[in-house]
PDB file of C-alpha atoms in Angstrom:
ATOM      1  CA  MET A  27      87.400 113.316 103.501  1.00 60.00           C
ATOM      2  CA  ASP A  28      91.675 112.546 104.414  1.00 67.00           C
ATOM      3  CA  PRO A  29      94.113 113.964 101.943  1.00 69.00           C
ATOM      4  CA  ALA A  30      95.330 111.057 100.540  1.00 72.00           C
ATOM      5  CA  ALA A  31      91.776 109.539  99.574  1.00 74.00           C
ATOM      6  CA  GLU A  32      91.382 113.350  98.191  1.00 75.00           C
ATOM      7  CA  ALA A  33      94.182 112.160  95.138  1.00 76.00           C
ATOM      8  CA  PHE A  34      93.308 108.785  94.331  1.00 79.00           C
ATOM      9  CA  LEU A  35      89.896 110.060  94.178  1.00 80.00           C
ATOM     10  CA  ARG A  36      91.365 112.941  91.899  1.00 79.00           C
ATOM     11  CA  GLU A  37      94.559 110.153  90.287  1.00 82.00           C
ATOM     12  CA  VAL A  38      91.223 107.489  89.200  1.00 83.00           C
ATOM     13  CA  ALA A  39      88.996 110.964  88.116  1.00 79.00           C
ATOM     14  CA  ASP A  40      92.437 111.991  85.903  1.00 79.00           C
ATOM     15  CA  THR A  41      93.179 108.286  84.677  1.00 80.00           C
ATOM     16  CA  ALA A  42      89.481 107.143  83.233  1.00 79.00           C
ATOM     17  CA  ARG A  43      89.118 111.450  81.854  1.00 73.00           C
ATOM     18  CA  ASP A  44      92.683 110.317  79.521  1.00 72.00           C
ATOM     19  CA  CYS A  45      91.133 107.367  78.860  1.00 69.00           C
ATOM     20  CA  VAL A  46      87.783 108.121  77.818  1.00 59.00           C
ATOM     21  CA  ALA A  47      89.707 111.264  75.905  1.00 52.00           C
ATOM     22  CA  ARG A  48      91.980 108.823  74.310  1.00 55.00           C
ATOM     23  CA  GLU A  49      89.256 106.798  72.783  1.00 53.00           C
ATOM     24  CA  HIS A  50      86.605 109.406  71.246  1.00 51.00           C
ATOM     25  CA  GLY A  51      89.068 112.141  70.055  1.00 48.00           C
ATOM     26  CA  ASP A  52      87.555 115.191  72.673  1.00 45.00           C
ATOM     27  CA  PRO A  53      88.492 116.012  76.070  1.00 41.00           C
ATOM     28  CA  GLY A  54      84.908 116.728  76.581  1.00 38.00           C
ATOM     29  CA  VAL A  55      83.208 112.711  75.999  1.00 35.00           C
ATOM     30  CA  TYR A  56      83.789 110.854  78.643  1.00 40.00           C
ATOM     31  CA  GLY A  57      81.236 110.039  81.556  1.00 47.00           C
ATOM     32  CA  VAL A  58      83.206 110.305  84.687  1.00 51.00           C
ATOM     33  CA  ARG A  59      81.281 112.561  87.309  1.00 54.00           C
ATOM     34  CA  ALA A  60      83.081 112.588  91.452  1.00 51.00           C
ATOM     35  CA  ASP A  61      80.384 113.874  93.572  1.00 55.00           C
ATOM     36  CA  GLY A  62      82.498 114.027  96.906  1.00 59.00           C
ATOM     37  CA  THR A  63      83.454 110.545  98.545  1.00 72.00           C
ATOM     38  CA  LEU A  64      82.637 109.085  94.585  1.00 79.00           C
ATOM     39  CA  VAL A  65      83.530 108.634  91.488  1.00 81.00           C
ATOM     40  CA  GLU A  66      81.580 107.111  88.524  1.00 83.00           C
ATOM     41  CA  ILE A  67      82.522 106.215  85.410  1.00 83.00           C
ATOM     42  CA  GLU A  68      80.464 105.331  82.286  1.00 81.00           C
ATOM     43  CA  PRO A  69      81.322 102.560  79.811  1.00 77.00           C
ATOM     44  CA  VAL A  70      83.569 103.950  77.011  1.00 71.00           C
ATOM     45  CA  ALA A  71      81.399 101.303  74.242  1.00 75.00           C
ATOM     46  CA  GLU A  72      78.400 100.457  74.047  1.00 80.00           C
ATOM     47  CA  ASP A  73      79.506  96.964  75.205  1.00 87.00           C
ATOM     48  CA  GLY A  74      81.113  98.245  77.559  1.00 89.00           C
ATOM     49  CA  PHE A  75      80.243  98.749  81.453  1.00 91.00           C
ATOM     50  CA  ALA A  76      80.692 101.315  84.027  1.00 89.00           C
ATOM     51  CA  VAL A  77      82.506 101.745  86.872  1.00 91.00           C
ATOM     52  CA  ALA A  78      82.134 102.941  90.339  1.00 90.00           C
ATOM     53  CA  VAL A  79      84.844 103.797  93.126  1.00 90.00           C
ATOM     54  CA  SER A  80      84.122 104.888  96.544  1.00 88.00           C
ATOM     55  CA  VAL A  81      86.028 106.288  99.825  1.00 85.00           C
ATOM     56  CA  GLU A  82      84.688 104.860 103.190  1.00 84.00           C
ATOM     57  CA  ASP A  83      85.772 104.991 106.819  1.00 79.00           C
ATOM     58  CA  ASP A  84      88.020 101.704 106.915  1.00 81.00           C
ATOM     59  CA  ALA A  85      87.428 100.796 103.246  1.00 85.00           C
ATOM     60  CA  VAL A  86      87.428 101.205  99.077  1.00 89.00           C
ATOM     61  CA  VAL A  87      85.069 100.054  96.886  1.00 92.00           C
ATOM     62  CA  VAL A  88      85.492  98.874  93.401  1.00 94.00           C
ATOM     63  CA  THR A  89      82.205  98.604  91.226  1.00 93.00           C
ATOM     64  CA  LEU A  90      82.759  97.161  87.865  1.00 94.00           C
ATOM     65  CA  GLY A  91      78.878  96.977  85.980  1.00 91.00           C
ATOM     66  CA  GLY A  92      76.600  97.718  89.129  1.00 89.00           C
ATOM     67  CA  ALA A  93      77.422  93.859  89.115  1.00 88.00           C
ATOM     68  CA  TRP A  94      80.595  93.134  91.267  1.00 93.00           C
ATOM     69  CA  ALA A  95      82.378  94.489  94.221  1.00 93.00           C
ATOM     70  CA  ARG A  96      85.791  94.363  95.155  1.00 93.00           C
ATOM     71  CA  ARG A  97      86.975  95.939  98.939  1.00 91.00           C
ATOM     72  CA  PHE A  98      89.985  97.192  99.506  1.00 87.00           C
ATOM     73  CA  PRO A  99      90.046  97.623 103.918  1.00 84.00           C
ATOM     74  CA  ARG A 100      92.073 100.541 104.845  1.00 76.00           C
ATOM     75  CA  GLU A 101      93.741 100.629 107.933  1.00 65.00           C
ATOM     76  CA  GLU A 102      92.876 102.615 111.288  1.00 51.00           C
ATOM     77  CA  ASP A 103      96.350 104.923 110.841  1.00 47.00           C
ATOM     78  CA  PRO A 104      96.150 106.751 107.158  1.00 47.00           C
ATOM     79  CA  ASP A 105      99.765 106.001 107.001  1.00 45.00           C
ATOM     80  CA  ASP A 106      98.344 102.422 106.206  1.00 44.00           C
ATOM     81  CA  ASP A 107      96.482 102.853 102.753  1.00 43.00           C
ATOM     82  CA  HIS A 108      99.166 103.384 100.446  1.00 50.00           C
ATOM     83  CA  ASP A 109      99.150  99.492  98.888  1.00 70.00           C
ATOM     84  CA  ALA A 110      95.218  99.665  99.466  1.00 78.00           C
ATOM     85  CA  LEU A 111      94.577 102.419  97.083  1.00 83.00           C
ATOM     86  CA  GLY A 112      97.074 101.440  94.893  1.00 83.00           C
ATOM     87  CA  LEU A 113      95.609  97.557  94.344  1.00 86.00           C
ATOM     88  CA  ALA A 114      92.043  99.570  93.527  1.00 90.00           C
ATOM     89  CA  HIS A 115      93.744 102.890  91.639  1.00 90.00           C
ATOM     90  CA  ASP A 116      95.009  99.024  89.427  1.00 90.00           C
ATOM     91  CA  LEU A 117      91.894  97.595  88.779  1.00 93.00           C
ATOM     92  CA  VAL A 118      89.876 100.737  87.889  1.00 92.00           C
ATOM     93  CA  ALA A 119      92.427 100.625  84.866  1.00 90.00           C
ATOM     94  CA  ALA A 120      92.254  97.779  84.662  1.00 91.00           C
ATOM     95  CA  ALA A 121      87.989  97.379  83.968  1.00 92.00           C
ATOM     96  CA  LEU A 122      88.509 101.254  82.098  1.00 90.00           C
ATOM     97  CA  TRP A 123      92.214  99.111  79.700  1.00 88.00           C
ATOM     98  CA  GLY A 124      90.004  96.450  78.574  1.00 89.00           C
ATOM     99  CA  ARG A 125      91.683  93.581  81.047  1.00 90.00           C
ATOM    100  CA  VAL A 126      88.540  92.939  82.552  1.00 94.00           C
ATOM    101  CA  ARG A 127      86.018  91.097  81.132  1.00 95.00           C
ATOM    102  CA  LEU A 128      82.241  90.985  82.995  1.00 95.00           C
ATOM    103  CA  THR A 129      80.192  87.435  81.411  1.00 94.00           C
ATOM    104  CA  ILE A 130      76.032  88.503  83.435  1.00 90.00           C
ATOM    105  CA  GLU A 131      74.072  85.249  83.736  1.00 91.00           C
ATOM    106  CA  GLN A 132      70.140  86.665  83.724  1.00 86.00           C
ATOM    107  CA  LEU A 133      67.473  84.498  84.614  1.00 85.00           C
ATOM    108  CA  ASP A 134      63.557  87.098  83.806  1.00 82.00           C
ATOM    109  CA  GLY A 135      66.022  89.989  82.705  1.00 79.00           C
ATOM    110  CA  MET A 136      68.115  89.434  86.813  1.00 81.00           C
ATOM    111  CA  PRO A 137      71.061  88.675  87.214  1.00 81.00           C
ATOM    112  CA  TRP A 138      71.981  85.862  88.345  1.00 86.00           C
ATOM    113  CA  ARG A 139      75.996  85.024  88.411  1.00 90.00           C
ATOM    114  CA  VAL A 140      79.341  86.865  87.266  1.00 92.00           C
ATOM    115  CA  THR A 141      81.978  85.856  86.128  1.00 94.00           C
ATOM    116  CA  VAL A 142      85.054  87.715  85.980  1.00 94.00           C
ATOM    117  CA  CYS A 143      88.171  87.141  84.415  1.00 94.00           C
ATOM    118  CA  VAL A 144      91.717  89.337  83.788  1.00 92.00           C
ATOM    119  CA  GLY A 145      93.452  89.575  81.467  1.00 88.00           C
ATOM    120  CA  GLU A 146      93.095  90.148  77.818  1.00 85.00           C
ATOM    121  CA  PRO A 147      91.388  88.268  74.951  1.00 85.00           C
ATOM    122  CA  GLY A 148      93.225  85.556  74.672  1.00 86.00           C
ATOM    123  CA  ARG A 149      94.417  84.865  77.818  1.00 87.00           C
ATOM    124  CA  TRP A 150      91.658  85.474  80.236  1.00 91.00           C
ATOM    125  CA  LEU A 151      91.540  84.052  83.709  1.00 89.00           C
ATOM    126  CA  THR A 152      88.697  83.574  85.865  1.00 91.00           C
ATOM    127  CA  PHE A 153      89.606  85.399  88.882  1.00 91.00           C
ATOM    128  CA  GLU A 154      85.830  84.871  90.879  1.00 91.00           C
ATOM    129  CA  ARG A 155      82.141  83.553  89.592  1.00 90.00           C
ATOM    130  CA  LYS A 156      79.773  85.138  92.609  1.00 87.00           C
ATOM    131  CA  GLY A 157      75.824  84.417  92.365  1.00 85.00           C
ATOM    132  CA  GLY A 158      74.432  81.124  90.597  1.00 76.00           C
ATOM    133  CA  GLY A 159      73.068  79.038  92.690  1.00 76.00           C
ATOM    134  CA  LEU A 160      69.684  76.684  92.460  1.00 77.00           C
ATOM    135  CA  ARG A 161      67.579  77.094  89.185  1.00 75.00           C
ATOM    136  CA  ALA A 162      64.312  74.678  87.913  1.00 68.00           C
ATOM    137  CA  PRO A 163      65.534  73.439  84.813  1.00 78.00           C
ATOM    138  CA  TRP A 164      63.853  74.855  82.340  1.00 80.00           C
ATOM    139  CA  ARG A 165      64.834  78.527  83.294  1.00 79.00           C
ATOM    140  CA  ARG A 166      67.742  78.795  81.012  1.00 83.00           C
ATOM    141  CA  PRO A 167      69.834  81.804  81.962  1.00 85.00           C
ATOM    142  CA  VAL A 168      71.220  84.602  79.168  1.00 89.00           C
ATOM    143  CA  SER A 169      74.526  84.947  78.708  1.00 90.00           C
ATOM    144  CA  ILE A 170      75.857  88.479  78.136  1.00 91.00           C
ATOM    145  CA  GLU A 171      79.513  89.606  78.517  1.00 93.00           C
ATOM    146  CA  ARG A 172      80.744  92.970  78.300  1.00 92.00           C
ATOM    147  CA  ARG A 173      84.526  94.635  78.727  1.00 92.00           C
ATOM    148  CA  ASN A 174      85.336  97.906  77.671  1.00 89.00           C
ATOM    149  CA  ARG A 175      87.407  99.850  74.967  1.00 82.00           C
ATOM    150  CA  GLY A 176      89.166 101.705  76.569  1.00 79.00           C
ATOM    151  CA  ARG A 177      93.474 102.799  76.151  1.00 74.00           C
ATOM    152  CA  PRO A 178      96.043 103.379  78.321  1.00 71.00           C
ATOM    153  CA  SER A 179      97.617 106.771  77.356  1.00 64.00           C
ATOM    154  CA  ARG A 180     100.588 105.061  76.355  1.00 63.00           C
ATOM    155  CA  PRO A 181     101.322 101.016  75.978  1.00 62.00           C
ATOM    156  CA  VAL A 182     101.078  98.887  79.552  1.00 61.00           C
ATOM    157  CA  ASP A 183     105.233  97.704  79.523  1.00 55.00           C
ATOM    158  CA  GLU A 184     104.227  94.370  80.605  1.00 52.00           C
ATOM    159  CA  VAL A 185     107.280  93.560  82.089  1.00 49.00           C
ATOM    160  CA  ALA A 186     106.719  96.141  85.220  1.00 54.00           C
ATOM    161  CA  VAL A 187     103.378  94.771  85.877  1.00 57.00           C
ATOM    162  CA  GLU A 188     103.757  91.770  88.463  1.00 58.00           C
ATOM    163  CA  PRO A 189     100.380  90.254  89.048  1.00 59.00           C
ATOM    164  CA  ARG A 190      99.535  88.946  92.406  1.00 67.00           C
ATOM    165  CA  PRO A 191      97.565  86.038  92.891  1.00 72.00           C
ATOM    166  CA  TRP A 192      94.089  87.942  94.897  1.00 78.00           C
ATOM    167  CA  ALA A 193      94.863  91.263  92.408  1.00 83.00           C
ATOM    168  CA  PRO A 194      96.027  89.106  89.100  1.00 87.00           C
ATOM    169  CA  TRP A 195      95.632  92.720  87.291  1.00 88.00           C
ATOM    170  CA  ALA A 196      98.873  94.884  90.525  1.00 83.00           C
ATOM    171  CA  GLY A 197     100.776  96.717  88.613  1.00 80.00           C
ATOM    172  CA  ILE A 198      98.956  97.417  85.531  1.00 83.00           C
ATOM    173  CA  ARG A 199      99.453 100.930  85.455  1.00 79.00           C
ATOM    174  CA  GLY A 200     103.045  99.640  85.571  1.00 68.00           C
ATOM    175  CA  ASP A 201     105.776 102.857  84.846  1.00 53.00           C
ATOM    176  CA  ARG A 202     103.175 105.902  83.512  1.00 49.00           C
ATOM    177  CA  GLY A 203     105.868 106.934  82.175  1.00 46.00           C
ATOM    178  CA  PRO A 204     107.826 111.039  82.605  1.00 48.00           C
ATOM    179  CA  GLU A 205     105.836 112.737  85.891  1.00 50.00           C
ATOM    180  CA  PRO A 206     105.994 115.961  86.422  1.00 50.00           C
ATOM    181  CA  ALA A 207     108.605 117.579  89.103  1.00 52.00           C
ATOM    182  CA  PRO A 208     106.476 117.361  93.057  1.00 53.00           C
ATOM    183  CA  LEU A 209     105.946 121.374  94.170  1.00 55.00           C
ATOM    184  CA  PRO A 210     107.704 122.489  96.835  1.00 57.00           C
ATOM    185  CA  MET A 211     107.152 120.976 100.618  1.00 67.00           C
ATOM    186  CA  PRO A 212     106.636 122.766 102.976  1.00 78.00           C
ATOM    187  CA  VAL A 213     109.479 122.831 105.959  1.00 87.00           C
ATOM    188  CA  ASP A 214     107.933 121.123 108.342  1.00 88.00           C
ATOM    189  CA  GLY A 215     109.134 117.980 110.041  1.00 90.00           C
ATOM    190  CA  VAL A 216     106.939 116.077 108.311  1.00 91.00           C
ATOM    191  CA  LEU A 217     107.175 114.512 104.701  1.00 89.00           C
ATOM    192  CA  ASP A 218     103.793 112.979 103.809  1.00 87.00           C
ATOM    193  CA  LEU A 219     104.510 110.240 100.480  1.00 83.00           C
ATOM    194  CA  HIS A 220     100.432 108.676 100.129  1.00 75.00           C
ATOM    195  CA  SER A 221      99.788 111.167  96.894  1.00 69.00           C
ATOM    196  CA  PHE A 222     102.922 110.812  95.283  1.00 74.00           C
ATOM    197  CA  SER A 223     104.477 108.309  92.742  1.00 70.00           C
ATOM    198  CA  PRO A 224     106.989 105.935  93.324  1.00 72.00           C
ATOM    199  CA  LYS A 225     109.406 108.801  90.782  1.00 71.00           C
ATOM    200  CA  GLN A 226     108.245 111.116  92.538  1.00 78.00           C
ATOM    201  CA  VAL A 227     109.942 109.952  95.454  1.00 84.00           C
ATOM    202  CA  GLU A 228     113.613 110.173  95.171  1.00 85.00           C
ATOM    203  CA  PRO A 229     114.236 113.907  94.034  1.00 85.00           C
ATOM    204  CA  LEU A 230     110.846 114.599  97.151  1.00 87.00           C
ATOM    205  CA  VAL A 231     112.769 113.079  99.528  1.00 90.00           C
ATOM    206  CA  LEU A 232     116.331 115.027  98.418  1.00 89.00           C
ATOM    207  CA  GLU A 233     114.537 118.302  97.801  1.00 88.00           C
ATOM    208  CA  THR A 234     112.553 117.937 101.167  1.00 91.00           C
ATOM    209  CA  ILE A 235     116.179 116.996 103.031  1.00 92.00           C
ATOM    210  CA  GLU A 236     118.184 119.868 101.737  1.00 90.00           C
ATOM    211  CA  GLN A 237     115.817 122.184 102.358  1.00 90.00           C
ATOM    212  CA  HIS A 238     115.364 121.274 106.282  1.00 92.00           C
ATOM    213  CA  ARG A 239     118.392 121.131 106.298  1.00 91.00           C
ATOM    214  CA  ARG A 240     118.871 124.672 105.085  1.00 89.00           C
ATOM    215  CA  GLN A 241     116.677 126.167 107.147  1.00 91.00           C
ATOM    216  CA  GLY A 242     117.707 124.786 110.495  1.00 91.00           C
ATOM    217  CA  VAL A 243     114.478 122.027 111.175  1.00 93.00           C
ATOM    218  CA  LEU A 244     117.322 119.030 111.760  1.00 94.00           C
ATOM    219  CA  GLN A 245     113.888 116.863 112.849  1.00 93.00           C
ATOM    220  CA  LEU A 246     112.012 115.164 109.659  1.00 93.00           C
ATOM    221  CA  ARG A 247     109.279 112.507 109.753  1.00 92.00           C
ATOM    222  CA  ILE A 248     108.784 110.483 106.387  1.00 91.00           C
ATOM    223  CA  ILE A 249     105.675 109.104 105.810  1.00 88.00           C
ATOM    224  CA  HIS A 250     105.564 105.961 103.855  1.00 83.00           C
ATOM    225  CA  GLY A 251     103.051 103.606 104.226  1.00 79.00           C
ATOM    226  CA  LYS A 252     102.927 100.191 106.084  1.00 73.00           C
ATOM    227  CA  GLY A 253     101.632  97.617 103.797  1.00 66.00           C
ATOM    228  CA  ILE A 254     104.142  95.531 101.825  1.00 63.00           C
ATOM    229  CA  GLY A 255     107.889  97.477 102.305  1.00 70.00           C
ATOM    230  CA  ASN A 256     108.435  97.886  99.295  1.00 76.00           C
ATOM    231  CA  LEU A 257     108.623 102.691 100.019  1.00 82.00           C
ATOM    232  CA  ARG A 258     109.791 101.719 102.969  1.00 85.00           C
ATOM    233  CA  ARG A 259     113.125 100.253 101.695  1.00 85.00           C
ATOM    234  CA  THR A 260     113.063 102.538  98.917  1.00 87.00           C
ATOM    235  CA  VAL A 261     113.215 106.072 101.396  1.00 90.00           C
ATOM    236  CA  HIS A 262     115.861 104.094 103.459  1.00 92.00           C
ATOM    237  CA  ALA A 263     118.328 103.346 101.097  1.00 89.00           C
ATOM    238  CA  ILE A 264     117.998 107.061  99.881  1.00 91.00           C
ATOM    239  CA  LEU A 265     118.404 107.683 103.712  1.00 93.00           C
ATOM    240  CA  GLN A 266     121.542 105.230 104.208  1.00 91.00           C
ATOM    241  CA  ARG A 267     123.513 106.661 101.712  1.00 89.00           C
ATOM    242  CA  HIS A 268     122.698 110.522 101.797  1.00 92.00           C
ATOM    243  CA  PRO A 269     125.268 112.084 103.855  1.00 90.00           C
ATOM    244  CA  GLY A 270     123.462 115.431 104.705  1.00 91.00           C
ATOM    245  CA  VAL A 271     121.264 111.935 107.408  1.00 94.00           C
ATOM    246  CA  LEU A 272     122.968 111.881 110.544  1.00 94.00           C
ATOM    247  CA  SER A 273     120.675 108.580 112.069  1.00 93.00           C
ATOM    248  CA  HIS A 274     117.262 107.205 111.000  1.00 92.00           C
ATOM    249  CA  ARG A 275     114.569 104.992 112.437  1.00 90.00           C
ATOM    250  CA  LEU A 276     110.980 103.585 112.113  1.00 88.00           C
ATOM    251  CA  GLY A 277     108.329 105.215 114.453  1.00 77.00           C
ATOM    252  CA  GLY A 278     107.612 103.838 117.118  1.00 66.00           C
ATOM    253  CA  HIS A 279     104.272 104.211 119.192  1.00 55.00           C
ATOM    254  CA  GLY A 280     102.188 107.547 118.373  1.00 55.00           C
ATOM    255  CA  ALA A 281     104.911 108.750 115.631  1.00 50.00           C
ATOM    256  CA  GLY A 282     103.755 105.570 113.155  1.00 48.00           C
ATOM    257  CA  SER A 283     104.899 102.345 114.359  1.00 58.00           C
ATOM    258  CA  TRP A 284     106.495 100.903 110.883  1.00 68.00           C
ATOM    259  CA  GLY A 285     104.008 103.210 108.737  1.00 80.00           C
ATOM    260  CA  ALA A 286     106.786 106.319 108.910  1.00 88.00           C
ATOM    261  CA  THR A 287     110.552 106.048 109.728  1.00 91.00           C
ATOM    262  CA  LEU A 288     112.257 109.850 111.721  1.00 93.00           C
ATOM    263  CA  VAL A 289     115.194 111.113 110.669  1.00 94.00           C
ATOM    264  CA  GLU A 290     117.838 113.123 112.492  1.00 94.00           C
ATOM    265  CA  LEU A 291     119.667 115.565 109.838  1.00 94.00           C
ATOM    266  CA  ARG A 292     123.337 116.830 110.044  1.00 92.00           C
ATOM    267  CA  PRO A 293     122.686 121.149 110.177  1.00 91.00           C
ATOM    268  CA  PRO A 294     124.787 121.887 107.352  1.00 86.00           C
ATOM    269  CA  SER A 295     128.485 122.857 107.218  1.00 78.00           C
ATOM    270  CA  PRO A 296     130.404 126.058 106.273  1.00 72.00           C
ATOM    271  CA  GLU A 297     131.524 124.135 103.773  1.00 65.00           C
ATOM    272  CA  GLU A 298     127.812 123.468 103.108  1.00 59.00           C
ATOM    273  CA  GLY A 299     127.287 127.255 102.748  1.00 53.00           C
ATOM    274  CA  ASP A 300     130.076 129.053 100.891  1.00 43.00           C
ATOM    275  CA  ASP A 301     129.040 127.232  98.139  1.00 42.00           C
ATOM    276  CA  GLU A 302     125.521 128.748  99.020  1.00 41.00           C
ATOM    277  CA  ALA A 303     126.818 131.965  99.223  1.00 38.00           C
ATOM    278  CA  PRO A 304     126.862 134.258  96.167  1.00 36.00           C
ATOM    279  CA  ILE A 305     130.113 135.560  94.625  1.00 32.00           C
ATOM    280  CA  SER A 306     131.211 139.538  95.866  1.00 31.00           C
TER     281      SER A 306
END
C-alpha cells in the first residue's frame, strides 16, 4: 500500500480511538480493528452503527452500518489522492460524532431501504435514499434509526466547516487545534505533503527549503496533488515570498503534471553562511 493510504488509515484509526476513549473514559475500550487495507470501527453506543474503511487500488470505500457505502475514487497518479482521502476521513468523523443518521427500513428482518441524513438533531438533511422498490401492500417495513454518540476531541469549529452539495460532511473535522511540529524530512529533492495536515504545510516547506539550500541541493520537487487546488495555492504563495526561491513551475509530463511543483533554489549567500557560523 502506498504511503498516503497508510497514513490515511492510521489517522482514521486515531480519530476512532480518540472518540471512543472520550465516550467511555478508557482508551482500552474501543472497537477499532485494522487489518492491512481495512479499518473496522464498532459502534460506541447501543443504537450506533459500525463504520468500515477499506483502501482499494482505485478507490477508498466507507461503509456505514453495513447497509450504505460511499466510494471515493482515487486517481491513477497517487499525487491526486489528497481530496479523496480527506473527504473519506471527514465522513468517518461525521459518522462517529453523531453527524450522520441512518434510517434502516427492514422487511422480514432484511434491509429494504436505507436513508442517510447528515447534520445534527433538529437540522437533519436527507442526503441519499438507497433501495426500496415494490413491496406487497400488506408488508410494512420496520424502521430502525441508528446514530453514533461519540464526541470529537474538541468542539467542532463550525466556521471551518465548508460543506459541499455532493459531500455535506466535507470539512467536519474543522480546525483540530495545535499539532506536533513536522519531523525533519530527508534532503533528497522531494517533499510529499500528502501525509501532513494543512497546519504543518508552511513550517514544513520553509524548513525543507532551508535544509536543501544548506546542503547544496537546489532542485526541489513538492508534491501537493491536484484536487481543487487549495494546497497548491498555499505552496505557491509560500514560494513566491521566499527569498531563497529562484523560480518555481508546475511539473510537466512525468514530473507530476499540475499535482507537483518544481522549485529552483538560490544557493545560500556568504552573509547567510556567516550568520550560521559559530562565533569564535
